Amino acid sequence: MLCCYSIEPTYCIIFEGELKLKNLKAHSSAHSSCVCKTRFLVLPQIQVIEDDRVNKSSEPFTTGVKGQAPPLVTTNFQVKDQGNASPRFIRCTAYNMPCTADMAKQSQVPLAAVIKPLAMLPPDETPPYIVDHGDGGPIRCNRCKAYMCPYMQFIEGGRRFQCGFCSCVTEVPPHYFQHLDHTGKRVDCYDRPELSQGSYEFVATVDYCKNNKLPQPPSFIFFIDVSYNAVKSGMVNIVCQELKTLLDYLPRENPEADSVVRVGFVTYNKVLHFYNVKSSLAQPQMMVVSDVSDMFLPLLDGFLVGVNDSRMVIESLLDQIPEMFADTRETETVFGPVIQAGLEALKAADCAGKLFVFHSTLPIAEAPGKLKNREDKKLVGTDKEKSLFQPQSGFYSNLSKECVAQGCCVDLFLFPNQYVDVATLGVVPVSTGGSVYKYTYFQAETDRERFLNDLRRDVQKPMGFDAVMRVRTSTGIRATDFFGSFFMSNTTDVELAGLDCDKTVTVEFRHDDKLSEDTGALMQCAVLYTSCSGQRRLRVHNMAVNCCSQLADLYRNCETDTIINFFSKYAYRSILNTPTKTVRDTMVNQCAQILACYRKNCASPSSAGQLILPECMKLLPVYLNCVLKSDVLQPGADISLDDRAYLRQLLSCMDVSESHIFFYPRLLPLVKLDGGSLPMAVRNSEERLSKGGVYLLETGLHLFLWVGANAQQELLSNIFGTPTFSQIDPNMTSLPELDNPFSQRLREIIDSFRSQRSRYMKLMVVKQEDKAELIFKHFLCEDKSTSGGASYVDFLCHMHKEIRQLLS
């Protein structure tokens, strides 16, 4: 059924399927870019999210139905694993794959999966079971090496099984044999997670370990920049004080047991200071390595220690570091030798681990990996702009390769006051599965809370080390491209020195043969990693999707949020080699082709003046426009090159819920905060803001509280404790704890938003017509941007024009 909502006889938008639209807004002004220059219907994006929430949050989402698209990432729902991986682990762009490469090419819909292998599950969902098959290890297909899963078909009374991926028949080992019931299923099917669940873990045997040797528990090494800027900003003091507490919260699998993770400490400026914190010492001992051109580890015994054994010595060291360097005048730093030192330490200890590097300036001191300041705003918008996103030299790429081989993951905390070349410094973190955190113009008073929350989460979060991930597929498709924070030395294995619960790997698939509608398509993601307790494990996620020979079936089962996640990662990677304007044009063209193909092959005949969108892609234009005018692809004059490089790296491993809020922030009117439900969001446009209101905007990286100049006195009193607009302090970063229900509920909402994100969102209070309002308006993504990005309505007109040109 088609529903048509006409604004004027000459122009309307049609959506496939049943669609209830409320509060439709006709945009009255004529647009020069619009083909017909008549009024235009703007789709209520908020209504789509609200309808999904109302319709799909009450019942659990069961994964047993093949090819069933999950609820939107904005909907709060429970998952029951019945044989396919939860959407918290895998989300696909399409749950009904085209049977042929020609059909895929015709539609231009990307075929991809966003995989988050170690995702945290909510308390009401069961984490993947751990299966131990003993010395024999996991049961696998003889030919393609796929792991035992619900798609294996047992035959000959249970003595053999046929692989669902390659159809090869494999003998069942005697210890794994079980009889079949009258339907051909094993009678123990529901007792074995690997036969009935979409996600589970195997305990890996020594054959799956490096050099056929069981791994040592991992180590954490903290590298603290003690140059002038780092000390003066208060960073050194804050880090040292926090580590004393944080060392009690190192990751562990059993909350009751002590963590087996060992720790080490190094400070540096243009030389490195190593510390012996052996438990038998009364005071820590410092050893200085001043020849940074050939980095070595000056001590073995006493560098990496257990926290409980050496607590007194460690605390003494952390108390002394800020005092030792309080009067430093050294402004220069190194960076390459810092990573080399951590790598050498992990090699000497024969273990994997993570380096936490707290760094403040461009490393210009004479040393390997020395950088020069190459910030040049004149290159922005030219063909040479792409060079600014590439590393200055191959030094850090080669160092990354060595780090990955050792299982050395790097997390970088940056505190810059000027250009530090994030594009180059971020190479090692991005290649090793690590993270980059950036606190520009760090001030202890206002940024301490954000930094400490990020650091605490980063140290404590569940993660695996020395990981290798492989994605296997059934005959007909194969994984051809990968996006994320990792290293690849061949075309199939994704290598991650570290893999935490926030990281995703995005995989693109292409046809290498025809697919069958009868069998569908299968994928299996297997991640081999070392747990924080030092156990080698295999985590397996399985996904089955349908296949179709009709384009209409493909368009009926797509997921727009996942498509946008893929498009943005593809675009953000493309700017390394292609001018940004070309990248933007390519994205618009592909989106137009997707919608033109639908219009031509699936929609009912209608006049050319109508823009027709598929039901499940009705938000594709609004979201695509947000990607096109993002800071990375279309920067304003005030955005730095470092910020663009940082955001580009950050997006590469975002999951679908994080990329959704990153491109289309959530804007909540704070009128009534009754009960446990949130107020319904409003569209991201300045025209939605009322002078008499207060609004909360969440971007995934920031929280803004916008206060209208005519906001009611009672509202201001409830939130800020003052009834007067002029008395509100715009510099506050946390709300006062007032004893009224409104204040309590608002602070609960802010805490809840923060708990859902991988980075702590600092609160910024924005008063209407204050200078900070420019920053706030930058995130109102349906409006025209100062950098020239189109408004949503203008972009719809432009998209319609592109589609008409393709069809004609």
mmCIF file of N, CA and C in Angstrom, residues 147-247:
data_model
loop_
_atom_site.group_PDB
_atom_site.id
_atom_site.type_symbol
_atom_site.label_atom_id
_atom_site.label_comp_id
_atom_site.label_asym_id
_atom_site.label_seq_id
_atom_site.Cartn_x
_atom_site.Cartn_y
_atom_site.Cartn_z
ATOM 1 N N TYR A 147 33.391 -22.652 12.800
ATOM 2 C CA TYR A 147 33.180 -23.284 14.108
ATOM 3 C C TYR A 147 31.753 -23.837 14.209
ATOM 4 N N MET A 148 31.611 -24.849 15.043
ATOM 5 C CA MET A 148 30.301 -25.462 15.276
ATOM 6 C C MET A 148 29.287 -24.375 15.633
ATOM 7 N N CYS A 149 28.116 -24.440 14.985
ATOM 8 C CA CYS A 149 27.100 -23.408 15.192
ATOM 9 C C CYS A 149 25.730 -23.975 14.820
ATOM 10 N N PRO A 150 24.648 -23.231 15.051
ATOM 11 C CA PRO A 150 23.308 -23.754 14.756
ATOM 12 C C PRO A 150 23.068 -24.069 13.276
ATOM 13 N N TYR A 151 23.961 -23.612 12.370
ATOM 14 C CA TYR A 151 23.733 -23.843 10.942
ATOM 15 C C TYR A 151 24.361 -25.138 10.436
ATOM 16 N N MET A 152 25.000 -25.901 11.317
ATOM 17 C CA MET A 152 25.573 -27.189 10.897
ATOM 18 C C MET A 152 24.461 -28.253 10.920
ATOM 19 N N GLN A 153 24.377 -29.057 9.866
ATOM 20 C CA GLN A 153 23.319 -30.070 9.736
ATOM 21 C C GLN A 153 23.909 -31.458 10.040
ATOM 22 N N PHE A 154 23.396 -32.084 11.106
ATOM 23 C CA PHE A 154 23.901 -33.422 11.464
ATOM 24 C C PHE A 154 23.209 -34.488 10.609
ATOM 25 N N ILE A 155 24.019 -35.435 10.114
ATOM 26 C CA ILE A 155 23.495 -36.487 9.219
ATOM 27 C C ILE A 155 24.020 -37.851 9.672
ATOM 28 N N GLU A 156 23.504 -38.904 9.006
ATOM 29 C CA GLU A 156 23.929 -40.277 9.293
ATOM 30 C C GLU A 156 23.817 -40.608 10.782
ATOM 31 N N GLY A 157 22.648 -40.256 11.330
ATOM 32 C CA GLY A 157 22.374 -40.588 12.726
ATOM 33 C C GLY A 157 23.191 -39.791 13.724
ATOM 34 N N GLY A 158 23.819 -38.688 13.250
ATOM 35 C CA GLY A 158 24.594 -37.841 14.165
ATOM 36 C C GLY A 158 26.092 -38.088 14.091
ATOM 37 N N ARG A 159 26.524 -39.036 13.223
ATOM 38 C CA ARG A 159 27.956 -39.365 13.157
ATOM 39 C C ARG A 159 28.760 -38.368 12.312
ATOM 40 N N ARG A 160 28.079 -37.625 11.463
ATOM 41 C CA ARG A 160 28.763 -36.631 10.636
ATOM 42 C C ARG A 160 27.918 -35.350 10.595
ATOM 43 N N PHE A 161 28.535 -34.234 10.220
ATOM 44 C CA PHE A 161 27.757 -33.004 10.038
ATOM 45 C C PHE A 161 28.164 -32.314 8.747
ATOM 46 N N GLN A 162 27.144 -31.676 8.114
ATOM 47 C CA GLN A 162 27.393 -30.933 6.879
ATOM 48 C C GLN A 162 27.481 -29.448 7.209
ATOM 49 N N CYS A 163 28.553 -28.813 6.732
ATOM 50 C CA CYS A 163 28.797 -27.398 7.052
ATOM 51 C C CYS A 163 27.791 -26.510 6.331
ATOM 52 N N GLY A 164 27.209 -25.558 7.060
ATOM 53 C CA GLY A 164 26.259 -24.615 6.462
ATOM 54 C C GLY A 164 26.939 -23.568 5.597
ATOM 55 N N PHE A 165 28.269 -23.457 5.733
ATOM 56 C CA PHE A 165 28.999 -22.422 5.001
ATOM 57 C C PHE A 165 29.545 -22.936 3.670
ATOM 58 N N CYS A 166 30.150 -24.141 3.686
ATOM 59 C CA CYS A 166 30.783 -24.636 2.461
ATOM 60 C C CYS A 166 30.229 -25.986 2.006
ATOM 61 N N SER A 167 29.288 -26.575 2.779
ATOM 62 C CA SER A 167 28.626 -27.854 2.464
ATOM 63 C C SER A 167 29.529 -29.084 2.614
ATOM 64 N N CYS A 168 30.741 -28.906 3.100
ATOM 65 C CA CYS A 168 31.645 -30.047 3.304
ATOM 66 C C CYS A 168 31.118 -30.917 4.456
ATOM 67 N N VAL A 169 31.297 -32.244 4.353
ATOM 68 C CA VAL A 169 30.861 -33.164 5.411
ATOM 69 C C VAL A 169 32.060 -33.545 6.275
ATOM 70 N N THR A 170 31.887 -33.443 7.600
ATOM 71 C CA THR A 170 32.971 -33.705 8.560
ATOM 72 C C THR A 170 32.522 -34.748 9.579
ATOM 73 N N GLU A 171 33.439 -35.629 9.957
ATOM 74 C CA GLU A 171 33.162 -36.631 10.999
ATOM 75 C C GLU A 171 32.975 -35.940 12.344
ATOM 76 N N VAL A 172 32.007 -36.433 13.138
ATOM 77 C CA VAL A 172 31.834 -35.933 14.502
ATOM 78 C C VAL A 172 32.785 -36.715 15.417
ATOM 79 N N PRO A 173 33.641 -36.049 16.188
ATOM 80 C CA PRO A 173 34.535 -36.779 17.100
ATOM 81 C C PRO A 173 33.711 -37.628 18.078
ATOM 82 N N PRO A 174 34.210 -38.802 18.476
ATOM 83 C CA PRO A 174 33.450 -39.705 19.353
ATOM 84 C C PRO A 174 32.941 -39.023 20.634
ATOM 85 N N HIS A 175 33.779 -38.180 21.244
ATOM 86 C CA HIS A 175 33.361 -37.558 22.516
ATOM 87 C C HIS A 175 32.226 -36.553 22.317
ATOM 88 N N TYR A 176 31.989 -36.139 21.044
ATOM 89 C CA TYR A 176 30.961 -35.120 20.784
ATOM 90 C C TYR A 176 29.691 -35.744 20.203
ATOM 91 N N PHE A 177 29.712 -37.053 19.978
ATOM 92 C CA PHE A 177 28.564 -37.713 19.338
ATOM 93 C C PHE A 177 27.303 -37.627 20.208
ATOM 94 N N GLN A 178 26.153 -37.454 19.533
ATOM 95 C CA GLN A 178 24.854 -37.519 20.212
ATOM 96 C C GLN A 178 23.807 -37.939 19.183
ATOM 97 N N HIS A 179 22.778 -38.655 19.653
ATOM 98 C CA HIS A 179 21.727 -39.137 18.750
ATOM 99 C C HIS A 179 20.856 -37.977 18.273
ATOM 100 N N LEU A 180 20.143 -38.210 17.154
ATOM 101 C CA LEU A 180 19.233 -37.204 16.592
ATOM 102 C C LEU A 180 17.793 -37.548 16.941
ATOM 103 N N ASP A 181 16.940 -36.532 17.048
ATOM 104 C CA ASP A 181 15.518 -36.788 17.281
ATOM 105 C C ASP A 181 14.804 -36.969 15.933
ATOM 106 N N HIS A 182 13.476 -37.061 15.949
ATOM 107 C CA HIS A 182 12.731 -37.353 14.714
ATOM 108 C C HIS A 182 12.796 -36.207 13.695
ATOM 109 N N THR A 183 13.208 -35.005 14.132
ATOM 110 C CA THR A 183 13.309 -33.878 13.181
ATOM 111 C C THR A 183 14.723 -33.743 12.629
ATOM 112 N N GLY A 184 15.641 -34.582 13.063
ATOM 113 C CA GLY A 184 17.023 -34.504 12.589
ATOM 114 C C GLY A 184 17.910 -33.637 13.454
ATOM 115 N N LYS A 185 17.360 -33.134 14.589
ATOM 116 C CA LYS A 185 18.164 -32.331 15.514
ATOM 117 C C LYS A 185 18.797 -33.230 16.566
ATOM 118 N N ARG A 186 19.945 -32.836 17.053
ATOM 119 C CA ARG A 186 20.549 -33.569 18.167
ATOM 120 C C ARG A 186 19.670 -33.425 19.400
ATOM 121 N N VAL A 187 19.586 -34.489 20.199
ATOM 122 C CA VAL A 187 18.711 -34.433 21.371
ATOM 123 C C VAL A 187 19.262 -33.483 22.440
ATOM 124 N N ASP A 188 20.583 -33.159 22.350
ATOM 125 C CA ASP A 188 21.165 -32.230 23.336
ATOM 126 C C ASP A 188 21.277 -30.808 22.778
ATOM 127 N N CYS A 189 20.560 -30.549 21.682
ATOM 128 C CA CYS A 189 20.683 -29.270 20.976
ATOM 129 C C CYS A 189 20.549 -28.074 21.922
ATOM 130 N N TYR A 190 19.514 -28.090 22.765
ATOM 131 C CA TYR A 190 19.247 -26.915 23.607
ATOM 132 C C TYR A 190 20.086 -26.891 24.880
ATOM 133 N N ASP A 191 20.904 -27.943 25.095
ATOM 134 C CA ASP A 191 21.827 -27.949 26.225
ATOM 135 C C ASP A 191 23.187 -27.405 25.820
ATOM 136 N N ARG A 192 23.388 -27.257 24.514
ATOM 137 C CA ARG A 192 24.696 -26.804 24.021
ATOM 138 C C ARG A 192 24.559 -25.420 23.372
ATOM 139 N N PRO A 193 25.189 -24.397 23.961
ATOM 140 C CA PRO A 193 25.083 -23.039 23.400
ATOM 141 C C PRO A 193 25.488 -22.967 21.929
ATOM 142 N N GLU A 194 26.514 -23.747 21.532
ATOM 143 C CA GLU A 194 27.000 -23.652 20.159
ATOM 144 C C GLU A 194 26.028 -24.240 19.141
ATOM 145 N N LEU A 195 24.983 -24.961 19.622
ATOM 146 C CA LEU A 195 23.986 -25.523 18.706
ATOM 147 C C LEU A 195 22.661 -24.753 18.735
ATOM 148 N N SER A 196 22.499 -23.891 19.731
ATOM 149 C CA SER A 196 21.194 -23.230 19.883
ATOM 150 C C SER A 196 21.281 -21.706 20.012
ATOM 151 N N GLN A 197 22.495 -21.165 20.193
ATOM 152 C CA GLN A 197 22.645 -19.723 20.409
ATOM 153 C C GLN A 197 23.367 -19.071 19.229
ATOM 154 N N GLY A 198 23.120 -17.791 19.055
ATOM 155 C CA GLY A 198 23.823 -17.056 18.009
ATOM 156 C C GLY A 198 25.219 -16.634 18.440
ATOM 157 N N SER A 199 25.431 -16.463 19.766
ATOM 158 C CA SER A 199 26.724 -16.002 20.294
ATOM 159 C C SER A 199 27.150 -16.855 21.477
ATOM 160 N N TYR A 200 28.436 -17.199 21.533
ATOM 161 C CA TYR A 200 28.987 -18.018 22.626
ATOM 162 C C TYR A 200 30.499 -17.932 22.554
ATOM 163 N N GLU A 201 31.168 -18.495 23.567
ATOM 164 C CA GLU A 201 32.629 -18.513 23.580
ATOM 165 C C GLU A 201 33.137 -19.929 23.758
ATOM 166 N N PHE A 202 34.267 -20.238 23.133
ATOM 167 C CA PHE A 202 34.983 -21.494 23.369
ATOM 168 C C PHE A 202 36.255 -21.189 24.153
ATOM 169 N N VAL A 203 36.613 -22.078 25.071
ATOM 170 C CA VAL A 203 37.942 -22.010 25.672
ATOM 171 C C VAL A 203 38.916 -22.562 24.634
ATOM 172 N N ALA A 204 39.936 -21.777 24.278
ATOM 173 C CA ALA A 204 40.883 -22.188 23.238
ATOM 174 C C ALA A 204 41.997 -23.045 23.841
ATOM 175 N N THR A 205 42.467 -23.985 23.056
ATOM 176 C CA THR A 205 43.560 -24.847 23.511
ATOM 177 C C THR A 205 44.903 -24.195 23.170
ATOM 178 N N VAL A 206 45.982 -24.855 23.563
ATOM 179 C CA VAL A 206 47.320 -24.307 23.358
ATOM 180 C C VAL A 206 47.628 -24.142 21.866
ATOM 181 N N ASP A 207 46.920 -24.905 21.008
ATOM 182 C CA ASP A 207 47.126 -24.775 19.552
ATOM 183 C C ASP A 207 46.747 -23.382 19.045
ATOM 184 N N TYR A 208 45.890 -22.690 19.778
ATOM 185 C CA TYR A 208 45.427 -21.366 19.365
ATOM 186 C C TYR A 208 46.281 -20.248 19.986
ATOM 187 N N CYS A 209 47.377 -20.624 20.637
ATOM 188 C CA CYS A 209 48.227 -19.640 21.316
ATOM 189 C C CYS A 209 49.502 -19.375 20.520
ATOM 190 N N LYS A 210 50.048 -18.182 20.715
ATOM 191 C CA LYS A 210 51.279 -17.797 20.031
ATOM 192 C C LYS A 210 52.414 -18.739 20.452
ATOM 193 N N ASN A 211 53.157 -19.221 19.482
ATOM 194 C CA ASN A 211 54.282 -20.137 19.732
ATOM 195 C C ASN A 211 53.869 -21.374 20.531
ATOM 196 N N ASN A 212 52.579 -21.746 20.405
ATOM 197 C CA ASN A 212 52.050 -22.914 21.128
ATOM 198 C C ASN A 212 52.359 -22.867 22.625
ATOM 199 N N LYS A 213 52.204 -21.665 23.212
ATOM 200 C CA LYS A 213 52.495 -21.464 24.627
ATOM 201 C C LYS A 213 51.339 -20.685 25.238
ATOM 202 N N LEU A 214 50.803 -21.149 26.363
ATOM 203 C CA LEU A 214 49.695 -20.440 27.010
ATOM 204 C C LEU A 214 50.141 -19.032 27.399
ATOM 205 N N PRO A 215 49.267 -18.023 27.219
ATOM 206 C CA PRO A 215 49.695 -16.629 27.433
ATOM 207 C C PRO A 215 49.830 -16.262 28.909
ATOM 208 N N GLN A 216 50.676 -15.256 29.162
ATOM 209 C CA GLN A 216 50.789 -14.636 30.487
ATOM 210 C C GLN A 216 49.642 -13.624 30.641
ATOM 211 N N PRO A 217 49.240 -13.316 31.887
ATOM 212 C CA PRO A 217 48.264 -12.223 32.063
ATOM 213 C C PRO A 217 48.831 -10.912 31.506
ATOM 214 N N PRO A 218 47.980 -10.019 31.023
ATOM 215 C CA PRO A 218 48.455 -8.766 30.411
ATOM 216 C C PRO A 218 48.988 -7.769 31.443
ATOM 217 N N SER A 219 49.683 -6.741 30.938
ATOM 218 C CA SER A 219 50.211 -5.672 31.799
ATOM 219 C C SER A 219 49.730 -4.311 31.309
ATOM 220 N N PHE A 220 49.595 -3.354 32.238
ATOM 221 C CA PHE A 220 49.262 -1.963 31.919
ATOM 222 C C PHE A 220 50.467 -1.095 32.269
ATOM 223 N N ILE A 221 50.914 -0.262 31.326
ATOM 224 C CA ILE A 221 52.038 0.639 31.605
ATOM 225 C C ILE A 221 51.572 2.082 31.397
ATOM 226 N N PHE A 222 51.834 2.927 32.392
ATOM 227 C CA PHE A 222 51.377 4.323 32.371
ATOM 228 C C PHE A 222 52.564 5.234 32.057
ATOM 229 N N PHE A 223 52.455 5.994 30.947
ATOM 230 C CA PHE A 223 53.496 6.928 30.519
ATOM 231 C C PHE A 223 52.981 8.351 30.728
ATOM 232 N N ILE A 224 53.628 9.089 31.619
ATOM 233 C CA ILE A 224 53.141 10.429 31.979
ATOM 234 C C ILE A 224 54.115 11.492 31.478
ATOM 235 N N ASP A 225 53.638 12.337 30.581
ATOM 236 C CA ASP A 225 54.399 13.482 30.071
ATOM 237 C C ASP A 225 54.589 14.466 31.230
ATOM 238 N N VAL A 226 55.871 14.790 31.556
ATOM 239 C CA VAL A 226 56.145 15.736 32.658
ATOM 240 C C VAL A 226 56.830 16.997 32.122
ATOM 241 N N SER A 227 56.534 17.364 30.871
ATOM 242 C CA SER A 227 57.065 18.619 30.320
ATOM 243 C C SER A 227 56.307 19.800 30.945
ATOM 244 N N TYR A 228 56.780 21.001 30.658
ATOM 245 C CA TYR A 228 56.258 22.214 31.291
ATOM 246 C C TYR A 228 54.736 22.343 31.155
ATOM 247 N N ASN A 229 54.217 22.179 29.926
ATOM 248 C CA ASN A 229 52.774 22.352 29.700
ATOM 249 C C ASN A 229 51.942 21.336 30.487
ATOM 250 N N ALA A 230 52.409 20.086 30.546
ATOM 251 C CA ALA A 230 51.664 19.028 31.229
ATOM 252 C C ALA A 230 51.596 19.286 32.738
ATOM 253 N N VAL A 231 52.715 19.783 33.300
ATOM 254 C CA VAL A 231 52.748 20.075 34.742
ATOM 255 C C VAL A 231 51.909 21.306 35.049
ATOM 256 N N LYS A 232 52.070 22.345 34.234
ATOM 257 C CA LYS A 232 51.385 23.622 34.481
ATOM 258 C C LYS A 232 49.864 23.486 34.397
ATOM 259 N N SER A 233 49.367 22.659 33.487
ATOM 260 C CA SER A 233 47.911 22.522 33.321
ATOM 261 C C SER A 233 47.260 21.775 34.482
ATOM 262 N N GLY A 234 48.076 21.104 35.303
ATOM 263 C CA GLY A 234 47.525 20.310 36.413
ATOM 264 C C GLY A 234 47.324 18.856 36.043
ATOM 265 N N MET A 235 47.607 18.502 34.785
ATOM 266 C CA MET A 235 47.367 17.129 34.330
ATOM 267 C C MET A 235 48.193 16.114 35.115
ATOM 268 N N VAL A 236 49.475 16.399 35.319
ATOM 269 C CA VAL A 236 50.368 15.442 35.990
ATOM 270 C C VAL A 236 49.870 15.139 37.399
ATOM 271 N N ASN A 237 49.508 16.173 38.111
ATOM 272 C CA ASN A 237 49.019 15.998 39.489
ATOM 273 C C ASN A 237 47.724 15.187 39.524
ATOM 274 N N ILE A 238 46.802 15.499 38.607
ATOM 275 C CA ILE A 238 45.506 14.800 38.571
ATOM 276 C C ILE A 238 45.706 13.319 38.248
ATOM 277 N N VAL A 239 46.558 13.021 37.253
ATOM 278 C CA VAL A 239 46.796 11.624 36.868
ATOM 279 C C VAL A 239 47.381 10.844 38.045
ATOM 280 N N CYS A 240 48.399 11.406 38.677
ATOM 281 C CA CYS A 240 49.062 10.694 39.784
ATOM 282 C C CYS A 240 48.117 10.445 40.953
ATOM 283 N N GLN A 241 47.313 11.432 41.292
ATOM 284 C CA GLN A 241 46.366 11.251 42.405
ATOM 285 C C GLN A 241 45.312 10.200 42.066
ATOM 286 N N GLU A 242 44.811 10.228 40.827
ATOM 287 C CA GLU A 242 43.746 9.308 40.433
ATOM 288 C C GLU A 242 44.252 7.872 40.353
ATOM 289 N N LEU A 243 45.486 7.672 39.876
ATOM 290 C CA LEU A 243 46.000 6.314 39.712
ATOM 291 C C LEU A 243 46.080 5.572 41.045
ATOM 292 N N LYS A 244 46.283 6.297 42.121
ATOM 293 C CA LYS A 244 46.354 5.633 43.441
ATOM 294 C C LYS A 244 45.065 4.882 43.750
ATOM 295 N N THR A 245 43.934 5.476 43.358
ATOM 296 C CA THR A 245 42.631 4.830 43.575
ATOM 297 C C THR A 245 42.317 3.836 42.465
ATOM 298 N N LEU A 246 42.650 4.228 41.245
ATOM 299 C CA LEU A 246 42.230 3.468 40.069
ATOM 300 C C LEU A 246 42.878 2.091 39.999
ATOM 301 N N LEU A 247 44.054 1.947 40.600
ATOM 302 C CA LEU A 247 44.751 0.658 40.532
ATOM 303 C C LEU A 247 43.992 -0.449 41.259
#
